[in-house]
């Protein structure tokens, strides 16, 4: 089995285990200030913030192994839903099921803290991040020029090259040929709300942090695999 397939298989196990993924996202120290602000603003009470998440993500077929289709927007939505206050079973967010039109009405009446809109190509962007991480990790050892040469010419077989004082054995040509191309796909997850509403400021800060750490966790797990 190619190392790329193994890496993505490990990633799938991580993102499917929503409890583990949520815990991984909650522990980084970067959240301490955000949580402290949230607890202070709520007067020490663990109160869920009502939000609406509009997941427009169309999903993507991961180009490894069995080419399984995966919706990272749905996965991220579930991670947000599963978040709990520290040392508590109280959810941090209460996800309201509503259309965009109804969500805007709720927002105007301050019945919800914010609207989170996940774009159609969110999964494609995450897949591009996976591909880029895999390629960058490998080429940092071998070098992009060598990779391109080997892919185009069939290269040196299982040659052993010096790398930082150590001997580095190149992967099989078939594995190098399957190394994914790094695409540049940019997406924007919109978080809308009333700038004068304190609950919006708190919810927005937490969701931004969760999204950032969600992507960083995916990249970290790919590197580990």
PDB file of C-alpha atoms in Angstrom:
ATOM      1  CA  UNK A   1       0.000   0.000   0.000  1.00  0.00           C
ATOM      2  CA  UNK A   2       1.367   3.413  -0.957  1.00  0.00           C
ATOM      3  CA  UNK A   3       2.356   5.679   1.896  1.00  0.00           C
ATOM      4  CA  UNK A   4      -0.085   8.327   0.641  1.00  0.00           C
ATOM      5  CA  UNK A   5      -2.977   5.880   1.012  1.00  0.00           C
ATOM      6  CA  UNK A   6      -1.842   5.017   4.538  1.00  0.00           C
ATOM      7  CA  UNK A   7      -1.657   8.703   5.452  1.00  0.00           C
ATOM      8  CA  UNK A   8      -5.166   9.453   4.216  1.00  0.00           C
ATOM      9  CA  UNK A   9      -6.541   6.292   5.846  1.00  0.00           C
ATOM     10  CA  UNK A  10      -5.176   7.536   9.176  1.00  0.00           C
ATOM     11  CA  UNK A  11      -6.734  10.939   8.557  1.00  0.00           C
ATOM     12  CA  UNK A  12     -10.131   9.385   7.819  1.00  0.00           C
ATOM     13  CA  UNK A  13      -9.995   7.571  11.155  1.00  0.00           C
ATOM     14  CA  UNK A  14      -9.253  10.863  12.930  1.00  0.00           C
ATOM     15  CA  UNK A  15     -12.056  12.867  11.310  1.00  0.00           C
ATOM     16  CA  UNK A  16     -14.563  10.039  11.785  1.00  0.00           C
ATOM     17  CA  UNK A  17     -13.778   9.892  15.510  1.00  0.00           C
ATOM     18  CA  UNK A  18     -15.565  13.155  16.308  1.00  0.00           C
ATOM     19  CA  UNK A  19     -14.960  12.843  20.034  1.00  0.00           C
ATOM     20  CA  UNK A  20     -11.201  12.520  19.569  1.00  0.00           C
ATOM     21  CA  UNK A  21     -11.133  15.315  17.006  1.00  0.00           C
ATOM     22  CA  UNK A  22     -13.141  17.623  19.258  1.00  0.00           C
ATOM     23  CA  UNK A  23     -10.839  16.924  22.201  1.00  0.00           C
ATOM     24  CA  UNK A  24      -7.792  17.540  20.002  1.00  0.00           C
ATOM     25  CA  UNK A  25      -9.237  20.881  18.996  1.00  0.00           C
ATOM     26  CA  UNK A  26     -10.197  21.911  22.515  1.00  0.00           C
ATOM     27  CA  UNK A  27      -6.874  21.369  24.253  1.00  0.00           C
ATOM     28  CA  UNK A  28      -4.535  23.854  22.471  1.00  0.00           C
ATOM     29  CA  UNK A  29      -3.526  26.745  24.676  1.00  0.00           C
ATOM     30  CA  UNK A  30      -4.716  29.244  22.070  1.00  0.00           C
ATOM     31  CA  UNK A  31      -8.264  28.607  23.240  1.00  0.00           C
ATOM     32  CA  UNK A  32      -7.632  29.512  26.863  1.00  0.00           C
ATOM     33  CA  UNK A  33      -8.069  33.247  26.311  1.00  0.00           C
ATOM     34  CA  UNK A  34     -11.159  32.733  24.184  1.00  0.00           C
ATOM     35  CA  UNK A  35     -12.776  30.433  26.714  1.00  0.00           C
ATOM     36  CA  UNK A  36     -11.864  32.750  29.561  1.00  0.00           C
ATOM     37  CA  UNK A  37     -13.533  35.615  27.743  1.00  0.00           C
ATOM     38  CA  UNK A  38     -16.601  33.504  27.078  1.00  0.00           C
ATOM     39  CA  UNK A  39     -16.886  32.373  30.710  1.00  0.00           C
ATOM     40  CA  UNK A  40     -16.415  35.896  32.002  1.00  0.00           C
ATOM     41  CA  UNK A  41     -19.020  37.369  29.678  1.00  0.00           C
ATOM     42  CA  UNK A  42     -21.511  34.695  30.668  1.00  0.00           C
ATOM     43  CA  UNK A  43     -21.067  35.461  34.354  1.00  0.00           C
ATOM     44  CA  UNK A  44     -19.528  32.063  35.014  1.00  0.00           C
ATOM     45  CA  UNK A  45     -22.528  30.193  33.614  1.00  0.00           C
ATOM     46  CA  UNK A  46     -22.069  27.612  30.870  1.00  0.00           C
ATOM     47  CA  UNK A  47     -24.744  28.754  28.443  1.00  0.00           C
ATOM     48  CA  UNK A  48     -24.895  27.420  24.863  1.00  0.00           C
ATOM     49  CA  UNK A  49     -24.783  30.016  22.082  1.00  0.00           C
ATOM     50  CA  UNK A  50     -27.544  29.596  19.516  1.00  0.00           C
ATOM     51  CA  UNK A  51     -26.151  29.663  15.985  1.00  0.00           C
ATOM     52  CA  UNK A  52     -27.180  28.618  12.481  1.00  0.00           C
ATOM     53  CA  UNK A  53     -24.721  26.667  10.316  1.00  0.00           C
ATOM     54  CA  UNK A  54     -25.499  26.596   6.594  1.00  0.00           C
ATOM     55  CA  UNK A  55     -23.442  23.795   5.084  1.00  0.00           C
ATOM     56  CA  UNK A  56     -23.353  24.267   1.311  1.00  0.00           C
ATOM     57  CA  UNK A  57     -20.340  21.976   0.911  1.00  0.00           C
ATOM     58  CA  UNK A  58     -20.693  19.514  -1.978  1.00  0.00           C
ATOM     59  CA  UNK A  59     -18.028  17.159  -0.647  1.00  0.00           C
ATOM     60  CA  UNK A  60     -15.060  15.673  -2.516  1.00  0.00           C
ATOM     61  CA  UNK A  61     -13.866  12.267  -3.638  1.00  0.00           C
ATOM     62  CA  UNK A  62     -10.500  11.739  -1.977  1.00  0.00           C
ATOM     63  CA  UNK A  63      -8.179  10.517  -4.694  1.00  0.00           C
ATOM     64  CA  UNK A  64      -6.612   7.729  -2.649  1.00  0.00           C
ATOM     65  CA  UNK A  65      -7.482   4.137  -1.938  1.00  0.00           C
ATOM     66  CA  UNK A  66     -11.179   3.516  -2.639  1.00  0.00           C
ATOM     67  CA  UNK A  67     -11.811   7.157  -3.722  1.00  0.00           C
ATOM     68  CA  UNK A  68     -14.368   7.532  -0.946  1.00  0.00           C
ATOM     69  CA  UNK A  69     -16.500  10.665  -1.061  1.00  0.00           C
ATOM     70  CA  UNK A  70     -16.202  12.773   2.086  1.00  0.00           C
ATOM     71  CA  UNK A  71     -17.942  15.949   3.205  1.00  0.00           C
ATOM     72  CA  UNK A  72     -15.574  17.960   5.398  1.00  0.00           C
ATOM     73  CA  UNK A  73     -18.209  20.692   5.812  1.00  0.00           C
ATOM     74  CA  UNK A  74     -20.526  18.182   7.446  1.00  0.00           C
ATOM     75  CA  UNK A  75     -17.664  16.873   9.562  1.00  0.00           C
ATOM     76  CA  UNK A  76     -16.696  20.368  10.728  1.00  0.00           C
ATOM     77  CA  UNK A  77     -20.352  21.163  11.536  1.00  0.00           C
ATOM     78  CA  UNK A  78     -20.522  18.054  13.724  1.00  0.00           C
ATOM     79  CA  UNK A  79     -17.281  19.043  15.479  1.00  0.00           C
ATOM     80  CA  UNK A  80     -18.804  22.439  16.340  1.00  0.00           C
ATOM     81  CA  UNK A  81     -21.976  20.724  17.554  1.00  0.00           C
ATOM     82  CA  UNK A  82     -19.990  18.327  19.762  1.00  0.00           C
ATOM     83  CA  UNK A  83     -17.958  21.039  21.519  1.00  0.00           C
ATOM     84  CA  UNK A  84     -18.526  21.104  25.280  1.00  0.00           C
ATOM     85  CA  UNK A  85     -17.571  23.575  27.967  1.00  0.00           C
ATOM     86  CA  UNK A  86     -14.505  22.561  29.945  1.00  0.00           C
ATOM     87  CA  UNK A  87     -15.282  19.973  32.649  1.00  0.00           C
ATOM     88  CA  UNK A  88     -18.936  20.029  31.634  1.00  0.00           C
ATOM     89  CA  UNK A  89     -21.476  18.159  29.532  1.00  0.00           C
ATOM     90  CA  UNK A  90     -23.071  21.441  28.423  1.00  0.00           C
ATOM     91  CA  UNK A  91     -22.630  22.059  24.677  1.00  0.00           C
ATOM     92  CA  UNK A  92     -20.923  25.296  23.699  1.00  0.00           C
ATOM     93  CA  UNK A  93     -23.225  25.792  20.719  1.00  0.00           C
ATOM     94  CA  UNK A  94     -26.841  25.003  20.039  1.00  0.00           C
ATOM     95  CA  UNK A  95     -27.260  24.570  16.291  1.00  0.00           C
ATOM     96  CA  UNK A  96     -30.601  25.901  15.050  1.00  0.00           C
ATOM     97  CA  UNK A  97     -32.030  24.341  11.884  1.00  0.00           C
ATOM     98  CA  UNK A  98     -33.143  27.191   9.620  1.00  0.00           C
ATOM     99  CA  UNK A  99     -32.990  28.456   6.063  1.00  0.00           C
ATOM    100  CA  UNK A 100     -30.817  31.473   5.301  1.00  0.00           C
ATOM    101  CA  UNK A 101     -33.886  33.702   5.070  1.00  0.00           C
ATOM    102  CA  UNK A 102     -35.168  32.592   8.474  1.00  0.00           C
ATOM    103  CA  UNK A 103     -31.647  32.767   9.942  1.00  0.00           C
ATOM    104  CA  UNK A 104     -31.325  36.423   8.901  1.00  0.00           C
ATOM    105  CA  UNK A 105     -34.618  37.213  10.650  1.00  0.00           C
ATOM    106  CA  UNK A 106     -33.403  35.468  13.815  1.00  0.00           C
ATOM    107  CA  UNK A 107     -30.134  37.384  13.575  1.00  0.00           C
ATOM    108  CA  UNK A 108     -31.911  40.738  13.323  1.00  0.00           C
ATOM    109  CA  UNK A 109     -33.908  39.919  16.464  1.00  0.00           C
ATOM    110  CA  UNK A 110     -30.746  38.670  18.215  1.00  0.00           C
ATOM    111  CA  UNK A 111     -32.290  35.261  18.683  1.00  0.00           C
ATOM    112  CA  UNK A 112     -29.040  33.700  17.436  1.00  0.00           C
ATOM    113  CA  UNK A 113     -25.421  34.747  17.913  1.00  0.00           C
ATOM    114  CA  UNK A 114     -24.302  34.273  14.308  1.00  0.00           C
ATOM    115  CA  UNK A 115     -24.735  32.565  10.959  1.00  0.00           C
ATOM    116  CA  UNK A 116     -21.893  30.331   9.769  1.00  0.00           C
ATOM    117  CA  UNK A 117     -21.892  29.629   6.019  1.00  0.00           C
ATOM    118  CA  UNK A 118     -19.658  26.863   4.671  1.00  0.00           C
ATOM    119  CA  UNK A 119     -19.029  27.270   0.905  1.00  0.00           C
ATOM    120  CA  UNK A 120     -19.618  24.625  -1.768  1.00  0.00           C
ATOM    121  CA  UNK A 121     -15.918  23.918  -2.364  1.00  0.00           C
ATOM    122  CA  UNK A 122     -14.892  23.601   1.296  1.00  0.00           C
ATOM    123  CA  UNK A 123     -14.087  19.879   0.903  1.00  0.00           C
ATOM    124  CA  UNK A 124     -12.144  20.539  -2.286  1.00  0.00           C
ATOM    125  CA  UNK A 125     -10.064  23.118  -0.427  1.00  0.00           C
ATOM    126  CA  UNK A 126      -9.387  20.661   2.428  1.00  0.00           C
ATOM    127  CA  UNK A 127      -8.431  17.994  -0.121  1.00  0.00           C
ATOM    128  CA  UNK A 128      -6.026  20.497  -1.719  1.00  0.00           C
ATOM    129  CA  UNK A 129      -4.552  21.137   1.737  1.00  0.00           C
ATOM    130  CA  UNK A 130      -4.059  17.387   2.226  1.00  0.00           C
ATOM    131  CA  UNK A 131      -2.378  17.060  -1.168  1.00  0.00           C
ATOM    132  CA  UNK A 132      -0.145  20.042  -0.501  1.00  0.00           C
ATOM    133  CA  UNK A 133       0.826  18.731   2.931  1.00  0.00           C
ATOM    134  CA  UNK A 134       1.688  15.275   1.561  1.00  0.00           C
ATOM    135  CA  UNK A 135       3.745  16.701  -1.290  1.00  0.00           C
ATOM    136  CA  UNK A 136       5.505  19.306   0.850  1.00  0.00           C
ATOM    137  CA  UNK A 137       6.413  16.718   3.484  1.00  0.00           C
ATOM    138  CA  UNK A 138       7.935  14.361   0.921  1.00  0.00           C
ATOM    139  CA  UNK A 139       9.655  16.984  -1.216  1.00  0.00           C
ATOM    140  CA  UNK A 140      11.244  18.544   1.853  1.00  0.00           C
ATOM    141  CA  UNK A 141      13.285  15.336   2.071  1.00  0.00           C
ATOM    142  CA  UNK A 142      13.916  14.668  -1.601  1.00  0.00           C
ATOM    143  CA  UNK A 143      13.541  18.045  -3.265  1.00  0.00           C
ATOM    144  CA  UNK A 144      10.910  19.207  -5.734  1.00  0.00           C
ATOM    145  CA  UNK A 145      13.329  19.122  -8.674  1.00  0.00           C
ATOM    146  CA  UNK A 146      14.225  15.488  -8.044  1.00  0.00           C
ATOM    147  CA  UNK A 147      10.553  14.565  -7.718  1.00  0.00           C
ATOM    148  CA  UNK A 148       9.666  16.182 -11.042  1.00  0.00           C
ATOM    149  CA  UNK A 149      12.626  14.494 -12.766  1.00  0.00           C
ATOM    150  CA  UNK A 150      11.707  11.076 -11.419  1.00  0.00           C
ATOM    151  CA  UNK A 151       8.039  11.498 -12.375  1.00  0.00           C
ATOM    152  CA  UNK A 152       8.957  12.486 -15.934  1.00  0.00           C
ATOM    153  CA  UNK A 153      11.769  10.034 -16.620  1.00  0.00           C
ATOM    154  CA  UNK A 154      11.116   6.972 -14.479  1.00  0.00           C
ATOM    155  CA  UNK A 155      14.203   7.922 -12.504  1.00  0.00           C
ATOM    156  CA  UNK A 156      16.653   5.949 -10.483  1.00  0.00           C
ATOM    157  CA  UNK A 157      14.670   3.003  -9.163  1.00  0.00           C
ATOM    158  CA  UNK A 158      15.261   2.522  -5.452  1.00  0.00           C
ATOM    159  CA  UNK A 159      18.417   4.642  -5.413  1.00  0.00           C
ATOM    160  CA  UNK A 160      19.997   5.668  -2.133  1.00  0.00           C
ATOM    161  CA  UNK A 161      21.016   9.310  -1.878  1.00  0.00           C
ATOM    162  CA  UNK A 162      22.817  11.239   0.876  1.00  0.00           C
ATOM    163  CA  UNK A 163      20.482  13.475   2.865  1.00  0.00           C
ATOM    164  CA  UNK A 164      21.845  15.534   5.745  1.00  0.00           C
ATOM    165  CA  UNK A 165      24.583  13.057   6.567  1.00  0.00           C
ATOM    166  CA  UNK A 166      22.193  10.090   6.379  1.00  0.00           C
ATOM    167  CA  UNK A 167      21.378   7.714   3.558  1.00  0.00           C
ATOM    168  CA  UNK A 168      17.876   8.278   2.203  1.00  0.00           C
ATOM    169  CA  UNK A 169      16.307   5.563   0.030  1.00  0.00           C
ATOM    170  CA  UNK A 170      13.951   6.911  -2.598  1.00  0.00           C
ATOM    171  CA  UNK A 171      10.440   5.420  -2.662  1.00  0.00           C
ATOM    172  CA  UNK A 172       9.429   3.244  -5.587  1.00  0.00           C
ATOM    173  CA  UNK A 173       8.789   5.071  -8.847  1.00  0.00           C
ATOM    174  CA  UNK A 174       5.101   4.095  -8.768  1.00  0.00           C
ATOM    175  CA  UNK A 175       4.735   5.826  -5.422  1.00  0.00           C
ATOM    176  CA  UNK A 176       6.474   8.962  -6.662  1.00  0.00           C
ATOM    177  CA  UNK A 177       4.316   8.998  -9.775  1.00  0.00           C
ATOM    178  CA  UNK A 178       1.231   8.944  -7.542  1.00  0.00           C
ATOM    179  CA  UNK A 179       2.425  11.889  -5.453  1.00  0.00           C
ATOM    180  CA  UNK A 180      -0.437  14.440  -5.553  1.00  0.00           C
ATOM    181  CA  UNK A 181      -0.159  17.822  -7.220  1.00  0.00           C
ATOM    182  CA  UNK A 182      -0.412  20.848  -4.933  1.00  0.00           C
ATOM    183  CA  UNK A 183      -3.445  22.926  -5.914  1.00  0.00           C
ATOM    184  CA  UNK A 184      -4.228  26.425  -4.717  1.00  0.00           C
ATOM    185  CA  UNK A 185      -7.902  26.529  -3.705  1.00  0.00           C
ATOM    186  CA  UNK A 186      -9.030  29.388  -1.468  1.00  0.00           C
ATOM    187  CA  UNK A 187     -12.356  29.354   0.354  1.00  0.00           C
ATOM    188  CA  UNK A 188     -14.024  31.688   2.822  1.00  0.00           C
ATOM    189  CA  UNK A 189     -16.187  30.469   5.696  1.00  0.00           C
ATOM    190  CA  UNK A 190     -18.492  33.398   6.435  1.00  0.00           C
ATOM    191  CA  UNK A 191     -19.464  34.240  10.018  1.00  0.00           C
ATOM    192  CA  UNK A 192     -22.217  36.855  10.023  1.00  0.00           C
ATOM    193  CA  UNK A 193     -23.660  38.703  12.979  1.00  0.00           C
ATOM    194  CA  UNK A 194     -24.396  41.954  14.748  1.00  0.00           C
ATOM    195  CA  UNK A 195     -21.097  43.652  15.590  1.00  0.00           C
ATOM    196  CA  UNK A 196     -22.786  45.376  18.533  1.00  0.00           C
ATOM    197  CA  UNK A 197     -23.988  42.086  20.052  1.00  0.00           C
ATOM    198  CA  UNK A 198     -21.537  40.626  22.573  1.00  0.00           C
ATOM    199  CA  UNK A 199     -22.666  37.047  21.892  1.00  0.00           C
ATOM    200  CA  UNK A 200     -21.630  37.485  18.264  1.00  0.00           C
ATOM    201  CA  UNK A 201     -18.134  38.599  19.250  1.00  0.00           C
ATOM    202  CA  UNK A 202     -17.702  35.596  21.540  1.00  0.00           C
ATOM    203  CA  UNK A 203     -19.171  33.028  19.121  1.00  0.00           C
ATOM    204  CA  UNK A 204     -17.191  34.405  16.200  1.00  0.00           C
ATOM    205  CA  UNK A 205     -13.891  34.227  18.097  1.00  0.00           C
ATOM    206  CA  UNK A 206     -14.471  30.637  19.181  1.00  0.00           C
ATOM    207  CA  UNK A 207     -15.574  29.428  15.728  1.00  0.00           C
ATOM    208  CA  UNK A 208     -12.591  31.118  14.068  1.00  0.00           C
ATOM    209  CA  UNK A 209     -10.276  29.353  16.513  1.00  0.00           C
ATOM    210  CA  UNK A 210     -11.998  25.993  16.019  1.00  0.00           C
ATOM    211  CA  UNK A 211     -11.794  26.309  12.214  1.00  0.00           C
ATOM    212  CA  UNK A 212      -8.106  27.241  12.319  1.00  0.00           C
ATOM    213  CA  UNK A 213      -7.278  24.325  14.609  1.00  0.00           C
ATOM    214  CA  UNK A 214      -9.464  21.962  12.546  1.00  0.00           C
ATOM    215  CA  UNK A 215      -7.256  22.585   9.492  1.00  0.00           C
ATOM    216  CA  UNK A 216      -4.053  22.476  11.558  1.00  0.00           C
ATOM    217  CA  UNK A 217      -5.133  19.152  13.088  1.00  0.00           C
ATOM    218  CA  UNK A 218      -5.698  17.664   9.631  1.00  0.00           C
ATOM    219  CA  UNK A 219      -2.254  18.846   8.490  1.00  0.00           C
ATOM    220  CA  UNK A 220      -0.613  17.553  11.662  1.00  0.00           C
ATOM    221  CA  UNK A 221      -2.219  14.104  11.364  1.00  0.00           C
ATOM    222  CA  UNK A 222      -1.184  13.839   7.704  1.00  0.00           C
ATOM    223  CA  UNK A 223       2.432  14.628   8.644  1.00  0.00           C
ATOM    224  CA  UNK A 224       2.376  12.059  11.445  1.00  0.00           C
ATOM    225  CA  UNK A 225       0.955   9.352   9.155  1.00  0.00           C
TER     226      UNK A 225
END
